Each structure stands twice: as C-alpha cells, then as structure tokens.
PDB file of C-alpha atoms in Angstrom:
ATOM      1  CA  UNK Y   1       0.000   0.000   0.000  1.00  0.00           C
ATOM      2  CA  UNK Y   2       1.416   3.087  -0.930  1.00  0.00           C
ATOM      3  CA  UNK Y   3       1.744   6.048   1.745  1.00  0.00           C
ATOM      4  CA  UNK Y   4       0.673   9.421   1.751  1.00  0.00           C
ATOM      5  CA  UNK Y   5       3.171  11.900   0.157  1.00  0.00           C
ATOM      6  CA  UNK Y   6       3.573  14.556   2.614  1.00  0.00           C
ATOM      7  CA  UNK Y   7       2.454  17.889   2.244  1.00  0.00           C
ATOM      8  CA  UNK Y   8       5.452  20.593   2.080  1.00  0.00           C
ATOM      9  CA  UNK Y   9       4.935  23.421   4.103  1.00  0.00           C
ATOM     10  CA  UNK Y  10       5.431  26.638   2.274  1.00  0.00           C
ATOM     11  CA  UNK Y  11       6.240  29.066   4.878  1.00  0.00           C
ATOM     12  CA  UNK Y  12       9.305  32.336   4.848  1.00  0.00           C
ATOM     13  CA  UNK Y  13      11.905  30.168   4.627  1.00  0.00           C
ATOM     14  CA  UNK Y  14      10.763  27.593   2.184  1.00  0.00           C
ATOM     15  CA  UNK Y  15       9.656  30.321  -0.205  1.00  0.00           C
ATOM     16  CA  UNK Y  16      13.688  32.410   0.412  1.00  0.00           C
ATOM     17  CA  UNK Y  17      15.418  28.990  -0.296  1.00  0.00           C
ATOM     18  CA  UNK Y  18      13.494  28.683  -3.534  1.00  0.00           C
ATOM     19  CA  UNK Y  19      14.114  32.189  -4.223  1.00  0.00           C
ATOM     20  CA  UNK Y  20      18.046  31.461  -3.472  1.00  0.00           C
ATOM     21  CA  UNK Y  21      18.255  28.031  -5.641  1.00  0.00           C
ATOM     22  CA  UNK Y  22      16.258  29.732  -8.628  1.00  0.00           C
ATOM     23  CA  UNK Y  23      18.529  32.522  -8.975  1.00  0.00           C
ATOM     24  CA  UNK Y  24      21.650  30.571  -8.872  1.00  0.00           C
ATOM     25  CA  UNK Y  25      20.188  27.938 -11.293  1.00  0.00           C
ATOM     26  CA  UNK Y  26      19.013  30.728 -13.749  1.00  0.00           C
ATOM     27  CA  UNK Y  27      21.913  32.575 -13.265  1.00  0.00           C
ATOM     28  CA  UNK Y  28      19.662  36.232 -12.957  1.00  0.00           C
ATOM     29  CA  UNK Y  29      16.483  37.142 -11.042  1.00  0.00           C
ATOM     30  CA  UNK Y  30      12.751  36.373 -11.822  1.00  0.00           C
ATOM     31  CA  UNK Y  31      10.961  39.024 -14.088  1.00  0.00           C
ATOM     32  CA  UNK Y  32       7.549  38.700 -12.029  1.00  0.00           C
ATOM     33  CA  UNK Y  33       6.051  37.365  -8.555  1.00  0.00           C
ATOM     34  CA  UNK Y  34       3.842  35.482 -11.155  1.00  0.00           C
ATOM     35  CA  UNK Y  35       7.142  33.657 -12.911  1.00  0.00           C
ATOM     36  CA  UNK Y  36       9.096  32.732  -9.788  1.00  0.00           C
ATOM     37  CA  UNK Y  37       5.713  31.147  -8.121  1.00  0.00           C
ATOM     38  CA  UNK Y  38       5.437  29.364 -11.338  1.00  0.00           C
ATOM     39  CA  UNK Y  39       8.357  27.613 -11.433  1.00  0.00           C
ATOM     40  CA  UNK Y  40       8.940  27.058  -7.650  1.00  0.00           C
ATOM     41  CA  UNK Y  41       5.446  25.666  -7.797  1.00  0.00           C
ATOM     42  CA  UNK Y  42       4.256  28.278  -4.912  1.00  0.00           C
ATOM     43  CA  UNK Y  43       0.757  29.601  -5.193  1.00  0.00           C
ATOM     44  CA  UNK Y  44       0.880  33.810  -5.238  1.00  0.00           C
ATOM     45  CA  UNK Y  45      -1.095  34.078  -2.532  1.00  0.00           C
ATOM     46  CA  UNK Y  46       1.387  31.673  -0.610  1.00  0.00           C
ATOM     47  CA  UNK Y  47       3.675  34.301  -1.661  1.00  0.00           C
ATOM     48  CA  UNK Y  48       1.811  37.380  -1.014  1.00  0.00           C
ATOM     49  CA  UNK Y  49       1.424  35.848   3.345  1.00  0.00           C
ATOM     50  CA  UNK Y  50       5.102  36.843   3.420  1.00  0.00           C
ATOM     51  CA  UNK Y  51       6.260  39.071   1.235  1.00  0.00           C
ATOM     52  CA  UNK Y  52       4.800  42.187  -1.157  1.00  0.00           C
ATOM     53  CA  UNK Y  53       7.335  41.802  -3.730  1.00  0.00           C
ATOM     54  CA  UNK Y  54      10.243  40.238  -5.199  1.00  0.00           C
ATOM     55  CA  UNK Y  55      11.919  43.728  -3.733  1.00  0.00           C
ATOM     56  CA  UNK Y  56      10.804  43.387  -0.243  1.00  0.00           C
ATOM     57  CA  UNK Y  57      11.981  39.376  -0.170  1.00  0.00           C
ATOM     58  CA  UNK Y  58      15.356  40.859  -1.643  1.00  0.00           C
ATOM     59  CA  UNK Y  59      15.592  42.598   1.766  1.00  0.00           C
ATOM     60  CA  UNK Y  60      13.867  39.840   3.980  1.00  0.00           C
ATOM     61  CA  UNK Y  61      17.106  37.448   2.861  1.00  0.00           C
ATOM     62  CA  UNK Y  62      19.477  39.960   4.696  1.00  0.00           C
ATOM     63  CA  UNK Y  63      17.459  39.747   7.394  1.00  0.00           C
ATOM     64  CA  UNK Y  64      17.123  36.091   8.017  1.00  0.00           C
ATOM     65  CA  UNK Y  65      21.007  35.865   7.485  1.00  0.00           C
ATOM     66  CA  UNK Y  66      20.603  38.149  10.700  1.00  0.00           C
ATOM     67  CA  UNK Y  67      17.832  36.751  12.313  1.00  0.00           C
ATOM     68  CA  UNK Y  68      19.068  33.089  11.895  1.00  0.00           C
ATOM     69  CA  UNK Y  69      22.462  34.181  13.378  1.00  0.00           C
ATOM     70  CA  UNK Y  70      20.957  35.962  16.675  1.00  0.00           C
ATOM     71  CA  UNK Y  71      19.169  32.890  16.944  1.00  0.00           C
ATOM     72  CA  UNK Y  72      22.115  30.296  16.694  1.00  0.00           C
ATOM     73  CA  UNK Y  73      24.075  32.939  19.406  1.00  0.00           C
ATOM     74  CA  UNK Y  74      21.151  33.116  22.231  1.00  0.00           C
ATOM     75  CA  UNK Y  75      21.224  29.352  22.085  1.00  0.00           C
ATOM     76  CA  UNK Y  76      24.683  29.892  23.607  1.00  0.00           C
ATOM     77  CA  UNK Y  77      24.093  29.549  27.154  1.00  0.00           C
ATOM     78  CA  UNK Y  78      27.557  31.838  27.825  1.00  0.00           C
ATOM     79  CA  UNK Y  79      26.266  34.625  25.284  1.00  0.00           C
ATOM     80  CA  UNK Y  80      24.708  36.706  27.878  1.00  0.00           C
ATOM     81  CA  UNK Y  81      27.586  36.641  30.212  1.00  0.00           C
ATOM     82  CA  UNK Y  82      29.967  37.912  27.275  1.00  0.00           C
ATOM     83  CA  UNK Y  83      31.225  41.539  27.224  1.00  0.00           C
ATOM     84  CA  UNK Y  84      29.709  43.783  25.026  1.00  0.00           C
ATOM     85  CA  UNK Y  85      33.229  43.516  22.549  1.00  0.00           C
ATOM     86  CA  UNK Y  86      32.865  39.622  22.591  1.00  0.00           C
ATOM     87  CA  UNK Y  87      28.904  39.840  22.083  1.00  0.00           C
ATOM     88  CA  UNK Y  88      30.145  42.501  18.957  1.00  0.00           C
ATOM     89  CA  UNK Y  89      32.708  39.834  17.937  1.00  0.00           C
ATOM     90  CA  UNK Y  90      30.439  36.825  18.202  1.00  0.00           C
ATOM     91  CA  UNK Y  91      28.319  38.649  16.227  1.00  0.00           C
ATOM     92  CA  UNK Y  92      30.144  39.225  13.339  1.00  0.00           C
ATOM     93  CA  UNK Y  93      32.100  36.114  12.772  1.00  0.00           C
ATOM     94  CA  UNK Y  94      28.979  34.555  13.471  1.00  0.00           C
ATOM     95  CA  UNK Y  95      27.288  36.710  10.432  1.00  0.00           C
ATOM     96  CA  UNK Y  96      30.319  35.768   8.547  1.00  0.00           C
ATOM     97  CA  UNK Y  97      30.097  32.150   8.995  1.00  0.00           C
ATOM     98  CA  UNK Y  98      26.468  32.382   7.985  1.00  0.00           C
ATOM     99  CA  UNK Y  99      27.525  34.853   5.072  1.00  0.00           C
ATOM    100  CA  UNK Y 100      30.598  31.981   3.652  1.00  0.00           C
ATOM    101  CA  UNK Y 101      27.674  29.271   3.878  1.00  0.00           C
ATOM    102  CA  UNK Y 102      25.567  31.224   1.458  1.00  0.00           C
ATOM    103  CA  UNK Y 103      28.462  32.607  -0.534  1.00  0.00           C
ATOM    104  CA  UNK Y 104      27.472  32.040  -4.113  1.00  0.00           C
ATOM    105  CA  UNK Y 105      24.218  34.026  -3.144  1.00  0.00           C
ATOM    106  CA  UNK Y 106      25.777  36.716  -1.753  1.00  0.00           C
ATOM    107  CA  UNK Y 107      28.198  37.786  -3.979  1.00  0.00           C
ATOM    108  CA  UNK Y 108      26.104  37.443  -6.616  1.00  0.00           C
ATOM    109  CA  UNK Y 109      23.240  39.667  -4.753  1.00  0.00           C
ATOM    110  CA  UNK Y 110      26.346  42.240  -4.459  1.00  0.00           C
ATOM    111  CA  UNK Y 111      27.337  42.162  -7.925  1.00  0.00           C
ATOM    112  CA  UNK Y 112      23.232  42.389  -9.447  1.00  0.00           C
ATOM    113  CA  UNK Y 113      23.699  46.277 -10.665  1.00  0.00           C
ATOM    114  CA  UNK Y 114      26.699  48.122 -12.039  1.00  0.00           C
ATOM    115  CA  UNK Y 115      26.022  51.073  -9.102  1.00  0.00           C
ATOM    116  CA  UNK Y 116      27.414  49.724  -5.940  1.00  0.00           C
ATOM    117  CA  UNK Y 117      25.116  51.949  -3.902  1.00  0.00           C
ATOM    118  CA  UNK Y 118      22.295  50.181  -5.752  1.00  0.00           C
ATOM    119  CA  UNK Y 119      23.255  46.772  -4.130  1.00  0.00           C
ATOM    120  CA  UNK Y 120      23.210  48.381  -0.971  1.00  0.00           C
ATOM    121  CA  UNK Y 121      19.335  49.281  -0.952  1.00  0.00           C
ATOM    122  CA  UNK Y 122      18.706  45.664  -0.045  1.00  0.00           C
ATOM    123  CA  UNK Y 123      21.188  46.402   2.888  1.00  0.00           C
ATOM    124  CA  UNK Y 124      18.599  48.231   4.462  1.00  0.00           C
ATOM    125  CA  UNK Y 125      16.923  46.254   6.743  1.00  0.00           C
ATOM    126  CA  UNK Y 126      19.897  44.685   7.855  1.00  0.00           C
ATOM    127  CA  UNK Y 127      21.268  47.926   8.305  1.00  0.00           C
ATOM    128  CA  UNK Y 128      18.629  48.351  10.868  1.00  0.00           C
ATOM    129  CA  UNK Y 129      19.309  44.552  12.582  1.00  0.00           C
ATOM    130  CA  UNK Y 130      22.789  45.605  13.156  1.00  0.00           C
ATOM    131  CA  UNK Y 131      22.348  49.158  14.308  1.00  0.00           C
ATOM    132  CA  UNK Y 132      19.944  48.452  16.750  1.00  0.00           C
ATOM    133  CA  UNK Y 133      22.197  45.639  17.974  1.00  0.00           C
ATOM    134  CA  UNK Y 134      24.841  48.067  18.556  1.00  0.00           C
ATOM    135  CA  UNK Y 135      23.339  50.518  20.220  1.00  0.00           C
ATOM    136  CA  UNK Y 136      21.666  47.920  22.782  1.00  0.00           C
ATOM    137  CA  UNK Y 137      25.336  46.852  23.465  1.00  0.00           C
ATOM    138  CA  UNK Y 138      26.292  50.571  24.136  1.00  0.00           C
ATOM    139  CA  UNK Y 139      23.266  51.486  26.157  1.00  0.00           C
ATOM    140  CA  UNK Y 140      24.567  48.374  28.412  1.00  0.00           C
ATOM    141  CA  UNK Y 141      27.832  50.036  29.155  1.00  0.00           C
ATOM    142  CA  UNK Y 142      27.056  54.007  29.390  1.00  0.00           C
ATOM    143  CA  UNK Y 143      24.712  52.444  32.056  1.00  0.00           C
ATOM    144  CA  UNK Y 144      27.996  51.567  34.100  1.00  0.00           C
ATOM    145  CA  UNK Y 145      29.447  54.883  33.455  1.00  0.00           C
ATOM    146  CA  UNK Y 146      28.945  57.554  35.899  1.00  0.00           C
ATOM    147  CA  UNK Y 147      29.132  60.863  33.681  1.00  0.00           C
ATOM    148  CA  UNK Y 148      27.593  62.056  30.920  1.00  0.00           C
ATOM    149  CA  UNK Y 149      31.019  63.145  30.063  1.00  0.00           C
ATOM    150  CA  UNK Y 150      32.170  59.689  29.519  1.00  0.00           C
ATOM    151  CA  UNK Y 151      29.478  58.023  28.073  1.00  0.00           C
ATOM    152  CA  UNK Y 152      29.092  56.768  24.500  1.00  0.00           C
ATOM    153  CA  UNK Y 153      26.876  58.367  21.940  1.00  0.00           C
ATOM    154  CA  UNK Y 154      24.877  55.948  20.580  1.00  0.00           C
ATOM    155  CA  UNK Y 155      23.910  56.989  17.282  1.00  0.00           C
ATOM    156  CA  UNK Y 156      27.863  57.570  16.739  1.00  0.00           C
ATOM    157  CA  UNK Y 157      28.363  54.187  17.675  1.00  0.00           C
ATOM    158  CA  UNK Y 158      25.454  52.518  15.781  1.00  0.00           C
ATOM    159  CA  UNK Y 159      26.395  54.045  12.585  1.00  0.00           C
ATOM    160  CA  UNK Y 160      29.978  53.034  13.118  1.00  0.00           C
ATOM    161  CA  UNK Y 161      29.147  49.104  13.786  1.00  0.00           C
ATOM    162  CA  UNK Y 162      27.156  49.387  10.858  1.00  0.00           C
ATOM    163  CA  UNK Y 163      29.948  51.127   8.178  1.00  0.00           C
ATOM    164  CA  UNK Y 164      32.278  48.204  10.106  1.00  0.00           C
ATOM    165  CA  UNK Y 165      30.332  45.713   8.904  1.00  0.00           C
ATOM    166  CA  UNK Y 166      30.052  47.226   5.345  1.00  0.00           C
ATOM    167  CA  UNK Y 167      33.938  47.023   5.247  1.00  0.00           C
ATOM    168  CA  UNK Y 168      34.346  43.776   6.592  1.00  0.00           C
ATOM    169  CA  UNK Y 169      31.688  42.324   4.111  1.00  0.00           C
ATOM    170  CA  UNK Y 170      33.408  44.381   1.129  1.00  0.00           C
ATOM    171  CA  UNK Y 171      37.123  42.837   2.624  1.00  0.00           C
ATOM    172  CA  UNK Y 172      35.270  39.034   2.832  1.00  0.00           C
ATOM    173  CA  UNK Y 173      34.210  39.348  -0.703  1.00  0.00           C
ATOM    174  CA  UNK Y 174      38.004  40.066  -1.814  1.00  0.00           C
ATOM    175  CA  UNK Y 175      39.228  37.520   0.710  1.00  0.00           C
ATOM    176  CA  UNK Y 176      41.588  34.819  -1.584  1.00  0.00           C
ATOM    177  CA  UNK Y 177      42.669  32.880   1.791  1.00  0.00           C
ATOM    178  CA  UNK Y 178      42.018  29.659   3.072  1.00  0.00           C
ATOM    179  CA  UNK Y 179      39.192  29.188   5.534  1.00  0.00           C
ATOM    180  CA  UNK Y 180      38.702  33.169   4.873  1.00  0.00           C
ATOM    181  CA  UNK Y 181      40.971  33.226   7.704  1.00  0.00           C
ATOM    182  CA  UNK Y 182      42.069  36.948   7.016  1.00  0.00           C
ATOM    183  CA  UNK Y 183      38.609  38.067   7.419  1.00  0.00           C
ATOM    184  CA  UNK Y 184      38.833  36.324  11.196  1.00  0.00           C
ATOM    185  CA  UNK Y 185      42.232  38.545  11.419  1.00  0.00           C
ATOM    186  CA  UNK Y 186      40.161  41.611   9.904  1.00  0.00           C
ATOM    187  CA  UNK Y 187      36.709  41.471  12.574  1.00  0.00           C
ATOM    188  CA  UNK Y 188      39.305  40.870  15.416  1.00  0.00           C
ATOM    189  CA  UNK Y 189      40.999  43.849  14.260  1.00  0.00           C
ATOM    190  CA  UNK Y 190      38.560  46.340  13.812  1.00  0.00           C
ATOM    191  CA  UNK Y 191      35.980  45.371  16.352  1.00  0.00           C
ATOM    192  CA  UNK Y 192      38.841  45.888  18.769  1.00  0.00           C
ATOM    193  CA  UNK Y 193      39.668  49.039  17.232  1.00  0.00           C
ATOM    194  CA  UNK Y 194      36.310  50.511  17.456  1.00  0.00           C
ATOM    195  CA  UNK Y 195      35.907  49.505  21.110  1.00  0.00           C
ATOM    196  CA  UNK Y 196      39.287  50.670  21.926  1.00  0.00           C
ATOM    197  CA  UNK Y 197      38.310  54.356  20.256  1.00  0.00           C
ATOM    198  CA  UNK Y 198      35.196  54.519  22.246  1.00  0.00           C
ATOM    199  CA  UNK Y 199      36.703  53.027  25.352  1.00  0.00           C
ATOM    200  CA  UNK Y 200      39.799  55.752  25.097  1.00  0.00           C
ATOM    201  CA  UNK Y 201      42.336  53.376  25.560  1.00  0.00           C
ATOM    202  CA  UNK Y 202      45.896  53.616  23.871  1.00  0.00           C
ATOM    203  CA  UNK Y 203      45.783  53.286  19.874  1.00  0.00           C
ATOM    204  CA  UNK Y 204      48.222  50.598  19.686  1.00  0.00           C
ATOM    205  CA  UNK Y 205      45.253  48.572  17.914  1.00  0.00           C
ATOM    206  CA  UNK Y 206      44.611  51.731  15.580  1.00  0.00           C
ATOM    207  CA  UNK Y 207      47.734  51.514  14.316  1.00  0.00           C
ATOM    208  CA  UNK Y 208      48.099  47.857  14.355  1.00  0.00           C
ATOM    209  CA  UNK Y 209      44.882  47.292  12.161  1.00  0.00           C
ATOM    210  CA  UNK Y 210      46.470  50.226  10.009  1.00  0.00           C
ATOM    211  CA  UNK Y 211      49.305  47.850   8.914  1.00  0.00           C
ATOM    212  CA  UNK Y 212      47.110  45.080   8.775  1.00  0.00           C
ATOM    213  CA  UNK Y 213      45.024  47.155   5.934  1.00  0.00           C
ATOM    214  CA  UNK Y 214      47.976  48.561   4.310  1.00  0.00           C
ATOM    215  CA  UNK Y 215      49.316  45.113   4.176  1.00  0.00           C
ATOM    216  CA  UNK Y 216      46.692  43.714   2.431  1.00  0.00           C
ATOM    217  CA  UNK Y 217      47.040  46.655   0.125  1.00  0.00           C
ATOM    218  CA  UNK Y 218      50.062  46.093  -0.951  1.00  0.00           C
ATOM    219  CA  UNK Y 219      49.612  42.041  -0.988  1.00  0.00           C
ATOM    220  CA  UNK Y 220      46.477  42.763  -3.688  1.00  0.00           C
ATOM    221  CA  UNK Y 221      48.117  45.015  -5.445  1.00  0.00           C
TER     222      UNK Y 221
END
C-alpha cells in the first residue's frame, strides 16, 4: 500500500530557499512574482502571506542571514555573560560564517547592478538589525558609566558598527585565503579598534589594524 506523500509546508523560509536556488540555477532574477511562483510551484497568494514583492523578499534574505544568526548565538548559554566587545565579535564572525555558507548568493546579490550603492538598498533592513544591535550593546555600558562626560553616543556608535560591517563584508568578498581566515584577522581587528576608540584606551590597535590594511594593500596590489 502506498503512503501518503507529505504535504510541504510553504512558509518564509521555504519560499527564500526557492528564491536562493532559482537565482543561482538561472543565473539572474525572476521578471515577475507570477514567474518565480510558477516555477517554484508556490501559489501567489502563498507568496503574497510573506512578502509584497520580489523587492521586499530581496531585503527579507538579509534579514534572516541576521535573524538566523541571533538565533544560533542566544542558544549559547555563555552569550549573555559575554562583554559587550565579545557579544560585537560573536556577532560578526557569526554573520560571517552564515555569510561563507551562502556565498554564491551573496556575492552574486552584491554584484546584481553596475552602481554599488544600488546593491546596498537591499542592505537596508539589515542595516537596521545591526544598528539596533549596537546601540543595545552601548546602552549596556554608558549604564555603568557615571558621567555624561564619559558616556558613548549611541547613534555615533550605531552608525559606526554598521559602516564596520560594510567594510568587513566588502574585505570578505576580496578575501583569496584559506578558511577566509584573514577576514577572522580583519573582525578581530577592527571590532577591537572601534571599542578601543570609544573606550579611550591607547591606539596601539589603531595603528596595528592600520598595517594590517595597508598590508593587504600592498599584498592585492
């Protein structure tokens, strides 16, 4: 007796992994909400319970790469006992890891227009995930600080985690070496260095991720 085939479940995820394989496989990006459903075999409506457009699922991606990340570091019973410079840290090789195991995506997301502030607009969300996460971290430690003279701004701070990220994903797209282990060397390096700034301790790591930059520089060129 034959059994029942079972029913997929077309939920967020099922319909971004579709999205993911189709534009790999077709090498370029559905024309229509109507033409991707079609040949993912996803009613539109299905669709339309998650997303409004092909645009707005463009952006939803970056945020799942987030989301799914957070997700995988509260499950680390430690997490919440980490600094805010680990939490920072764990955050972005975390993103990383989750960046390198969606690679072929991602680069080719980065490469879809000719203007690279055009590949950015479906940055935007995530631009949110991560500034918001930043300035939770710094809210944490002006708490601990007893003067308004000495306490962070957090917009300042935000914005900075957030043009961090933007060079560390521009240095992991570049990044030649094995197990992107330069990348590791870079996020070490600059999260440090931004914590260090804000923290007003000595600039040896300033200077330090200078010749690491200038290195690679010279190494590319």
């Amino acid at each position: 007796m034959a059994t029942a085939k079972k029913k997929q479940i077309i939920n967020k995820d099922h319909i971004i992994a579709k999205y993911i394989d189709y534009v790999l496989e077709e090498d370029g990006y559905p024309k229509s909400v109507y033409k991707f459903c079609k040949e993912v075999k996803v009613k539109e409506e299905e669709f339309y319970k998650f997303f409004n457009s092909l645009e707005s699922l463009n952006k939803s991606i970056w945020s799942t790469f987030f989301s799914t990340t957070l997700t995988a570091m509260d499950n680390n019973k430690d997490f919440e006992s980490f600094s805010s410079r680990d939490k920072m840290l764990t955050l972005f090789y975390s993103m990383f890891e989750m960046l390198t195991l969606n690679r072929s995506y991602v680069l080719f997301a980065l490469d879809r227009y000719d203007m690279p502030l055009k590949n950015l607009e479906q940055l935007k969300d995530l631009r949110v995930h991560i500034k918001n996460f930043a300035a939770e971290l710094i809210e944490i430690d002006n708490e601990e600080k007893t003067t308004k003279l000495i306490k962070n701004p957090v917009s300042v701070f935000s914005e900075g985690a957030w043009l961090q990220f933007l060079f560390l994903l521009n240095f992991w797209k570049n990044d030649e070496s094995i197990g992107f282990e330069k990348t590791d060397v870079a996020i070490e390096k600059s999260v440090n260095t931004i914590f260090d700034l804000f923290d007003s301790t000595p600039l040896d790591n300033v200077l330090d991720f200078g010749k690491f930059l200038w290195k690679e520089k010279i190494m590319r060129n």
